[in-house]
Every structure is written in C-alpha cells, then in structure tokens.
CSV table of C-alpha atoms and ligand atoms in Angstrom, one decimal:
chain,number,residue,atom,x,y,z
T,16,VAL,CA,-66.4,81.8,-10.7
T,17,SER,CA,-67.3,77.6,-10.9
T,18,THR,CA,-67.2,75.8,-7.6
T,19,VAL,CA,-65.7,72.3,-8.4
T,20,LEU,CA,-66.1,70.0,-6.0
T,21,GLY,CA,-64.9,66.9,-6.0
T,22,ALA,CA,-63.3,65.4,-9.1
T,23,GLU,CA,-64.9,67.0,-11.7
T,24,PRO,CA,-62.5,69.5,-12.6
T,25,ASP,CA,-64.1,72.7,-14.5
T,26,ALA,CA,-62.0,75.5,-14.0
T,27,ARG,CA,-63.7,78.6,-16.0
T,28,VAL,CA,-62.6,82.2,-15.7
T,29,SER,CA,-66.0,85.0,-15.0
T,30,THR,CA,-66.9,87.9,-16.1
T,31,GLU,CA,-67.9,89.9,-13.6
T,32,VAL,CA,-65.6,91.3,-11.2
T,33,PRO,CA,-68.1,90.5,-8.0
T,34,PHE,CA,-67.4,93.6,-5.1
T,35,TYR,CA,-64.7,94.1,-2.8
T,36,GLN,CA,-64.3,95.9,0.0
T,37,PRO,CA,-60.6,95.8,1.2
T,38,ALA,CA,-59.6,96.3,5.1
T,39,GLY,CA,-56.4,97.5,4.6
T,40,ARG,CA,-53.8,96.5,1.9
T,41,GLU,CA,-54.2,92.8,1.5
T,42,LEU,CA,-55.2,93.4,-2.2
T,43,ASP,CA,-52.0,94.4,-2.4
T,44,VAL,CA,-50.2,91.5,-0.6
T,45,PHE,CA,-52.2,88.7,-2.0
T,46,GLU,CA,-50.7,90.7,-5.2
T,47,THR,CA,-47.9,90.6,-4.8
T,48,ALA,CA,-47.6,87.7,-3.1
T,49,VAL,CA,-49.5,86.1,-6.2
T,50,ALA,CA,-46.3,88.1,-8.3
T,51,ALA,CA,-43.5,86.3,-6.1
T,52,MET,CA,-45.1,82.5,-6.9
T,53,LEU,CA,-45.6,82.4,-2.6
T,54,PRO,CA,-48.8,80.6,-1.9
T,55,VAL,CA,-51.9,82.3,-0.2
T,56,MET,CA,-53.6,81.7,3.2
T,57,LEU,CA,-56.1,83.8,4.5
T,58,VAL,CA,-58.0,83.3,8.5
T,59,GLY,CA,-60.3,85.0,9.8
T,60,PRO,CA,-64.1,84.8,11.5
T,61,THR,CA,-67.1,83.3,9.5
T,62,GLY,CA,-68.7,86.2,6.8
T,63,CYS,CA,-65.9,88.3,7.6
T,64,GLY,CA,-65.1,87.3,3.2
T,65,LYS,CA,-62.8,85.5,2.9
T,66,THR,CA,-63.7,83.3,-0.3
T,67,ARG,CA,-65.4,86.9,-1.4
T,68,LEU,CA,-61.8,88.2,-1.7
T,69,ILE,CA,-60.5,85.3,-3.9
T,70,GLU,CA,-63.5,84.7,-6.0
T,71,HIS,CA,-62.8,89.0,-6.5
T,72,PHE,CA,-59.7,87.9,-6.5
T,73,ALA,CA,-59.4,85.8,-9.7
T,74,ALA,CA,-61.6,87.6,-11.2
T,75,ARG,CA,-60.1,89.9,-11.3
T,76,LEU,CA,-56.8,88.6,-12.7
T,77,GLY,CA,-59.5,86.7,-14.7
T,78,SER,CA,-57.3,83.6,-13.5
T,79,ARG,CA,-59.3,80.9,-13.9
T,80,LEU,CA,-60.1,79.1,-10.3
T,81,GLN,CA,-60.2,75.7,-9.1
T,82,VAL,CA,-62.1,76.0,-6.1
T,83,VAL,CA,-61.8,72.4,-3.1
T,84,VAL,CA,-64.4,72.8,-0.1
T,85,GLY,CA,-62.5,71.3,2.8
T,86,ASN,CA,-64.2,68.1,4.6
T,87,ASP,CA,-63.1,65.2,6.9
T,88,ASP,CA,-63.4,63.0,4.0
T,89,THR,CA,-61.6,64.9,1.6
T,90,THR,CA,-58.5,63.2,0.6
T,91,THR,CA,-55.6,62.8,-1.3
T,92,ALA,CA,-57.2,61.7,-4.5
T,93,ASP,CA,-59.9,64.4,-3.9
T,94,LEU,CA,-57.4,67.1,-4.5
T,95,VAL,CA,-54.8,64.9,-7.1
T,96,GLY,CA,-57.5,63.3,-8.7
T,97,ARG,CA,-58.3,58.7,-9.0
T,98,TYR,CA,-57.6,56.5,-11.9
T,99,LEU,CA,-61.3,55.6,-12.8
T,100,VAL,CA,-62.4,51.7,-13.6
T,101,HIS,CA,-65.1,52.2,-17.0
T,102,GLY,CA,-66.4,48.7,-17.4
T,103,GLY,CA,-62.6,47.1,-18.2
T,104,ASP,CA,-60.7,50.4,-18.9
T,105,VAL,CA,-58.8,52.0,-15.8
T,106,THR,CA,-57.9,55.2,-16.1
T,107,TRP,CA,-56.6,58.2,-14.4
T,108,LYS,CA,-58.4,61.8,-13.8
T,109,ASP,CA,-56.3,64.6,-12.5
T,110,GLY,CA,-58.7,66.1,-9.5
T,111,PRO,CA,-58.9,69.4,-9.2
T,112,LEU,CA,-55.3,70.9,-7.8
T,113,THR,CA,-53.5,68.7,-10.6
T,114,HIS,CA,-55.5,70.8,-13.1
T,115,ALA,CA,-54.6,74.2,-11.1
T,116,VAL,CA,-50.9,73.1,-11.0
T,117,ARG,CA,-51.1,71.3,-15.5
T,118,ASP,CA,-52.7,74.4,-16.6
T,119,GLY,CA,-51.1,77.6,-13.9
T,120,ASP,CA,-54.5,78.2,-12.7
T,121,MET,CA,-55.6,79.3,-9.2
T,122,CYS,CA,-56.3,76.4,-6.9
T,123,TYR,CA,-58.7,77.8,-3.9
T,124,ILE,CA,-58.5,75.1,-1.4
T,125,ASP,CA,-61.1,76.5,1.2
T,126,GLU,CA,-61.8,75.4,4.6
T,127,VAL,CA,-58.8,73.5,4.9
T,128,VAL,CA,-57.8,72.8,8.2
T,129,GLU,CA,-60.6,70.0,8.0
T,130,VAL,CA,-59.1,67.8,5.1
T,131,ARG,CA,-57.1,65.1,6.7
T,132,ARG,CA,-53.5,64.9,6.9
T,133,GLU,CA,-52.2,62.7,4.4
T,134,ALA,CA,-53.7,65.4,1.5
T,135,LEU,CA,-52.4,67.8,3.3
T,136,ALA,CA,-48.8,66.6,3.2
T,137,ALA,CA,-49.8,66.5,-0.9
T,138,LEU,CA,-49.1,70.7,-0.7
T,139,HIS,CA,-46.5,71.0,1.4
T,140,PRO,CA,-43.9,70.5,-1.5
T,141,LEU,CA,-46.0,73.0,-3.6
T,142,ALA,CA,-45.7,75.6,-1.6
T,143,ASP,CA,-42.7,75.6,-1.2
T,144,ASP,CA,-40.5,76.7,-3.2
T,145,ARG,CA,-40.6,73.4,-5.1
T,146,ARG,CA,-43.9,73.8,-6.9
T,147,ARG,CA,-44.6,70.6,-7.0
T,148,LEU,CA,-46.4,68.0,-7.6
T,149,TYR,CA,-45.8,64.5,-7.2
T,150,LEU,CA,-48.5,62.0,-8.4
T,151,ASP,CA,-47.9,58.9,-6.3
T,152,ARG,CA,-49.8,57.2,-8.0
T,153,LEU,CA,-48.7,58.2,-11.1
T,154,GLY,CA,-45.2,57.9,-10.5
T,155,GLU,CA,-45.7,61.3,-12.0
T,156,VAL,CA,-43.8,64.4,-10.8
T,157,ILE,CA,-45.3,67.8,-12.6
T,158,ASP,CA,-43.5,70.8,-11.6
T,159,ALA,CA,-46.6,73.7,-11.6
T,160,ALA,CA,-47.1,75.6,-14.2
T,161,ASP,CA,-46.1,79.7,-13.8
T,162,GLY,CA,-49.4,81.2,-13.2
T,163,PHE,CA,-50.2,78.4,-10.6
T,164,THR,CA,-51.4,79.6,-7.1
T,165,LEU,CA,-52.7,77.7,-4.1
T,166,VAL,CA,-54.8,79.7,-1.6
T,167,CYS,CA,-56.1,78.0,1.5
T,168,SER,CA,-58.1,79.7,3.8
T,169,TYR,CA,-59.8,78.6,7.5
T,170,ASN,CA,-61.3,80.2,10.6
T,171,PRO,CA,-59.5,80.0,13.1
T,172,ALA,CA,-61.9,80.0,15.4
T,173,ARG,CA,-63.7,77.6,14.8
T,174,SER,CA,-60.7,75.4,14.0
T,175,ALA,CA,-60.1,76.0,18.0
T,176,GLY,CA,-59.7,73.1,19.9
T,177,PHE,CA,-60.4,71.3,17.0
T,178,ARG,CA,-58.7,70.3,14.1
T,179,GLU,CA,-54.7,72.7,13.7
T,180,LEU,CA,-52.7,72.6,10.9
T,181,ARG,CA,-49.0,71.8,11.3
T,182,PRO,CA,-46.4,74.9,11.6
T,183,ALA,CA,-44.0,73.5,8.7
T,184,PHE,CA,-48.2,74.2,6.3
T,185,ARG,CA,-48.6,77.5,8.0
T,186,GLN,CA,-45.5,78.9,7.4
T,187,ARG,CA,-45.6,77.8,3.5
T,188,PHE,CA,-48.4,80.5,3.5
T,189,VAL,CA,-47.7,84.6,3.1
T,190,THR,CA,-50.8,85.2,5.8
T,191,ILE,CA,-54.1,87.7,5.5
T,192,ALA,CA,-55.7,87.1,8.7
T,193,LEU,CA,-59.1,89.3,7.8
T,194,GLU,CA,-61.5,90.5,10.1
T,195,TYR,CA,-64.5,92.0,10.8
T,196,LEU,CA,-65.0,95.6,8.8
T,197,PRO,CA,-65.1,99.2,10.6
T,198,ARG,CA,-68.1,100.4,11.1
T,199,GLU,CA,-68.3,102.9,7.8
T,200,LEU,CA,-66.9,99.6,5.2
T,201,GLU,CA,-68.9,97.5,6.5
T,202,SER,CA,-72.4,99.7,6.1
T,203,ARG,CA,-70.7,100.3,2.2
T,204,VAL,CA,-70.7,96.3,2.4
T,205,VAL,CA,-73.9,95.7,3.2
T,206,GLU,CA,-75.5,98.7,0.9
T,207,THR,CA,-74.5,97.4,-2.0
T,208,GLU,CA,-74.6,92.9,-1.5
T,209,ALA,CA,-77.9,93.7,0.0
T,210,GLY,CA,-79.7,96.6,-1.8
T,211,VAL,CA,-80.7,99.1,1.0
T,212,ASP,CA,-80.2,102.0,2.2
T,213,SER,CA,-76.9,104.0,4.3
T,214,ARG,CA,-79.0,104.1,7.1
T,215,THR,CA,-80.5,101.1,7.2
T,216,ALA,CA,-77.2,99.7,6.2
T,217,ASP,CA,-75.4,101.2,9.4
T,218,TYR,CA,-78.6,100.0,12.0
T,219,LEU,CA,-77.5,96.3,10.8
T,220,VAL,CA,-74.3,97.1,11.3
T,221,ARG,CA,-74.4,99.3,14.2
T,222,VAL,CA,-76.8,96.1,16.2
T,223,ALA,CA,-73.6,93.6,14.6
T,224,ILE,CA,-71.3,95.7,16.8
T,225,ALA,CA,-73.2,95.6,19.7
T,226,LEU,CA,-73.7,91.9,20.1
T,227,ARG,CA,-70.1,91.6,19.3
T,228,ASP,CA,-69.0,93.8,22.3
T,229,GLY,CA,-68.1,91.7,24.9
T,230,VAL,CA,-69.0,88.9,23.7
T,231,GLY,CA,-65.1,87.8,25.2
T,232,GLU,CA,-67.0,87.8,28.3
T,233,ARG,CA,-70.3,86.8,27.9
T,234,GLY,CA,-69.5,83.7,25.3
T,235,GLY,CA,-71.3,82.9,22.5
T,236,GLU,CA,-69.7,83.8,18.9
T,237,SER,CA,-69.9,87.5,17.5
T,238,PRO,CA,-72.3,87.5,14.1
T,239,SER,CA,-70.3,88.1,11.1
T,240,THR,CA,-71.0,90.8,7.9
T,241,ARG,CA,-72.7,87.8,5.8
T,242,MET,CA,-75.7,87.8,8.5
T,243,LEU,CA,-76.6,91.7,8.0
T,244,VAL,CA,-75.7,91.0,4.1
T,245,TYR,CA,-79.1,88.7,4.9
T,246,ALA,CA,-80.6,91.0,7.3
T,247,GLY,CA,-80.0,93.8,5.0
T,248,ARG,CA,-81.3,91.2,2.3
T,249,LEU,CA,-85.2,90.9,3.7
T,250,LEU,CA,-85.6,93.8,4.9
T,251,ALA,CA,-85.0,95.4,1.3
T,252,ARG,CA,-88.4,93.3,0.7
T,253,GLY,CA,-90.1,94.8,2.7
T,254,VAL,CA,-89.8,92.6,6.1
T,255,ASP,CA,-89.6,94.9,9.6
T,256,ALA,CA,-86.4,95.3,11.1
T,257,ALA,CA,-86.9,92.9,14.3
T,258,THR,CA,-87.8,90.3,12.1
T,259,ALA,CA,-85.5,90.8,10.6
T,260,VAL,CA,-82.6,91.0,13.1
T,261,ASP,CA,-84.3,87.7,14.4
T,262,ALA,CA,-84.3,85.7,11.5
T,263,CYS,CA,-81.4,87.0,10.2
T,264,VAL,CA,-78.7,87.8,13.1
T,265,LEU,CA,-79.9,86.7,16.6
T,266,GLY,CA,-81.8,83.2,14.8
T,267,PRO,CA,-78.8,81.9,13.7
T,268,LEU,CA,-76.4,83.5,17.1
T,269,ALA,CA,-79.1,82.0,20.1
T,270,ASN,CA,-78.4,78.4,18.0
T,271,GLY,CA,-81.8,77.5,19.3
T,272,ARG,CA,-81.2,78.5,23.0
T,273,ASP,CA,-84.7,80.8,24.8
T,274,THR,CA,-81.9,82.0,27.6
T,275,GLN,CA,-79.6,83.2,24.8
T,276,ILE,CA,-81.5,84.7,22.7
T,277,ALA,CA,-83.9,86.9,25.2
T,278,ALA,CA,-79.9,88.2,26.8
T,279,LEU,CA,-79.2,89.1,22.8
T,280,LYS,CA,-83.1,91.1,21.6
T,281,GLN,CA,-82.2,93.4,24.7
T,282,LEU,CA,-79.0,94.0,23.6
T,283,VAL,CA,-80.0,94.5,20.5
T,284,ALA,CA,-83.1,96.8,22.0
T,285,ALA,CA,-81.2,99.3,22.6
T,286,VAL,CA,-79.5,100.0,19.6
T,287,ARG,CA,-81.4,103.3,17.4
T,288,ARG,CA,-83.1,102.7,14.5
M,3,ATP,N1,-65.4,92.9,2.2
M,3,ATP,C1,-66.1,92.0,1.9
M,3,ATP,N2,-66.5,93.2,0.8
M,3,ATP,C2,-67.4,92.7,0.0
M,3,ATP,N3,-68.4,92.1,0.8
M,3,ATP,C3,-68.6,91.3,1.6
M,3,ATP,C4,-67.0,91.2,2.6
M,3,ATP,N4,-67.3,90.8,3.3
M,3,ATP,C5,-68.4,90.3,3.6
M,3,ATP,N5,-68.4,89.9,2.2
M,3,ATP,C6,-70.6,89.9,1.8
M,3,ATP,O1,-70.2,88.8,2.5
M,3,ATP,C7,-71.1,87.2,2.1
M,3,ATP,C8,-69.9,86.4,3.1
M,3,ATP,O2,-68.6,86.4,2.6
M,3,ATP,P1,-67.3,85.0,2.6
M,3,ATP,O3,-68.1,84.1,1.9
M,3,ATP,O4,-66.5,85.3,1.3
M,3,ATP,O5,-67.3,84.9,4.5
M,3,ATP,P2,-66.0,83.7,4.1
M,3,ATP,O6,-64.8,84.7,5.4
M,3,ATP,O7,-65.8,83.1,3.3
M,3,ATP,O8,-66.8,82.6,5.8
M,3,ATP,P3,-67.0,80.9,6.0
M,3,ATP,O9,-66.0,81.4,6.7
M,3,ATP,O10,-68.2,80.8,6.7
M,3,ATP,O11,-66.8,80.8,4.8
M,3,ATP,C9,-70.4,87.5,1.2
M,3,ATP,O12,-70.5,86.7,0.2
M,3,ATP,C10,-70.5,89.1,1.2
M,3,ATP,O13,-71.3,89.7,0.8
M,4,MG,MG1,-66.4,81.4,2.9
C-alpha cells in the first residue's frame, strides 16, 4: 500500500495483505459500513493498530488507497488539488481526495484532528448521503464513484485539550473505537510482528500491562503495542530484555525525565521474565 503525500497522488493496490489481529467485530463493522457506502472513523491511542487495520482492509478488498497524513498545514488544496503554473501554462492537479472520489478508491486521512477546519468542511458533503465533492476553485461538482470510501483516524488522548473535531463532523462517521488488545491477542501481535517466541512476547505484554495499570492515577502515558513490537525486534536480534525494554519502552515514555524513568523501572522489575 503506498503512502501518498501532498499533491502527488499515486494510489497503488497492495499485493500482500498485512497481518491484522482483530480485537472484536471491527473488520465486520468496517466491511459493512463500506458496503453501505458510509464513511468510517477509527479512534484509539497511538500504536494500537489503526493504520494497520486500514492497510489490511484495503489490501484484502484490493482497493487502491490514497493516504493523507494530516498536520496543521493541511489545507483544502492538499486534499482536493490546486492549480499549478508551468511556464505560462496553468493546469489543475487533482489532490488525493479528488483522485479517490473520481476513481472510486479508498481515501484515508490519518490524524484528521490536525487538519484545518476549512479543509474539513470540504469533507462534510462527501461524508453524508450526498457523497459529493465541491471543487469551488474548478467550478466542478463531482459525485463520488461507487467504491469511494472515506476513512479517517485520530488519537483522542492526544487531541484532548488541543483541537477537537466538531460534532457535525464526528457524527457523519461510523466509528470504530480501538484499544490496546487483551494480553493473549497482543502477545500474538508481538510474536508475529517481531519474530520472537510466545514467552518473550508475553513477557513484553506483561511489562506493558504493568505500566498501563494505574496510568490514570500516576499520570503519564500508556506504552503502545508498537513499542512492544520494537522491543521484540531488538530482542530477536540478540539484545537483552532489560536493554530492549529501556530503549524501546521506558525511554520514549519517560520523555527524558530521569525521575520518571526510575519509577517506571521499578514497575518493570516486578514483572517476571
Ligand atoms: N491489531 C494489530 N494487528 C497487527 N499488528 C498490530 C496491531 N496493533 C498494533 N500492531 C503493530 O503495532 C504497530 C503500530 O500500529 P499502527 O501503526 O497501526 O498504530 P496506529 O494506531 O496507527 O498509531 P498512531 O496513532 O500512532 O498512528 C503496527 O505496525 C503493528 O506492528
Ligand atoms: Mg497511524
């Protein structure tokens, strides 16, 4: 699955279906929403499998996937397209969203909460029964081709206190809320993704659970599945467990604060290998 940035859309069909471990019925919900031509929103903490779910799903369906990673510079033009000047010629270039709308592809807007409000407004008529894109600059209105699916995702914890999506936007989406997987399933992910044995994978997951427990009272952040996969990859290459956990889990969580790292290390030390 290709990642498409900015104004160079080049959607491709992935030939390999990336591994995705479901938590529950999310793949069925996703599939049914797509069949019903409804847009989908994925919410969940960092590294819990949102991007992986979409890559898996698009590959399984054989859908082309246009990807936009939202940031606070993402404008309407980054989504729908812009006029380009070549010498004396002015030509219109479709953006990734417009490509997907015309061709009936899947368009995935990652970190949608970062995207500017004015750019999100262009998504409203696309994300309801109209399924229509208004290209004001071009004076064109496009009805989305069959197969067009709008998928957005964001991490609600990160956006808390910063930007919030408006109700009129949020309520247009079939929403799939993901969380870190239960122990056995998360172990399976770490085993598969990192190439470690099941005991090692389970150890890393128990470390994560110890750190996640009580994160509410303690403050700070929960370790993600991604971190465990990274730690597992170092372990699979011969790094010892303590070093791998320090480098891939505690380091990023402590965010450079030594006092924090000491407290986290104590929690990890209590987990039996
Ligand atoms: N359910 C899952 N099935 C398979 N792999 C998973 C799953 N959840 C997490 N992973 C692993 O964790 C990594 C991170 O997942 P992913 O990139 O999908 O997170 P995300 O939710 O998109 O995070 P972010 O909000 O930071 O973008 C994946 O590359 C994969 O190795
Ligand atoms: Mg992601």
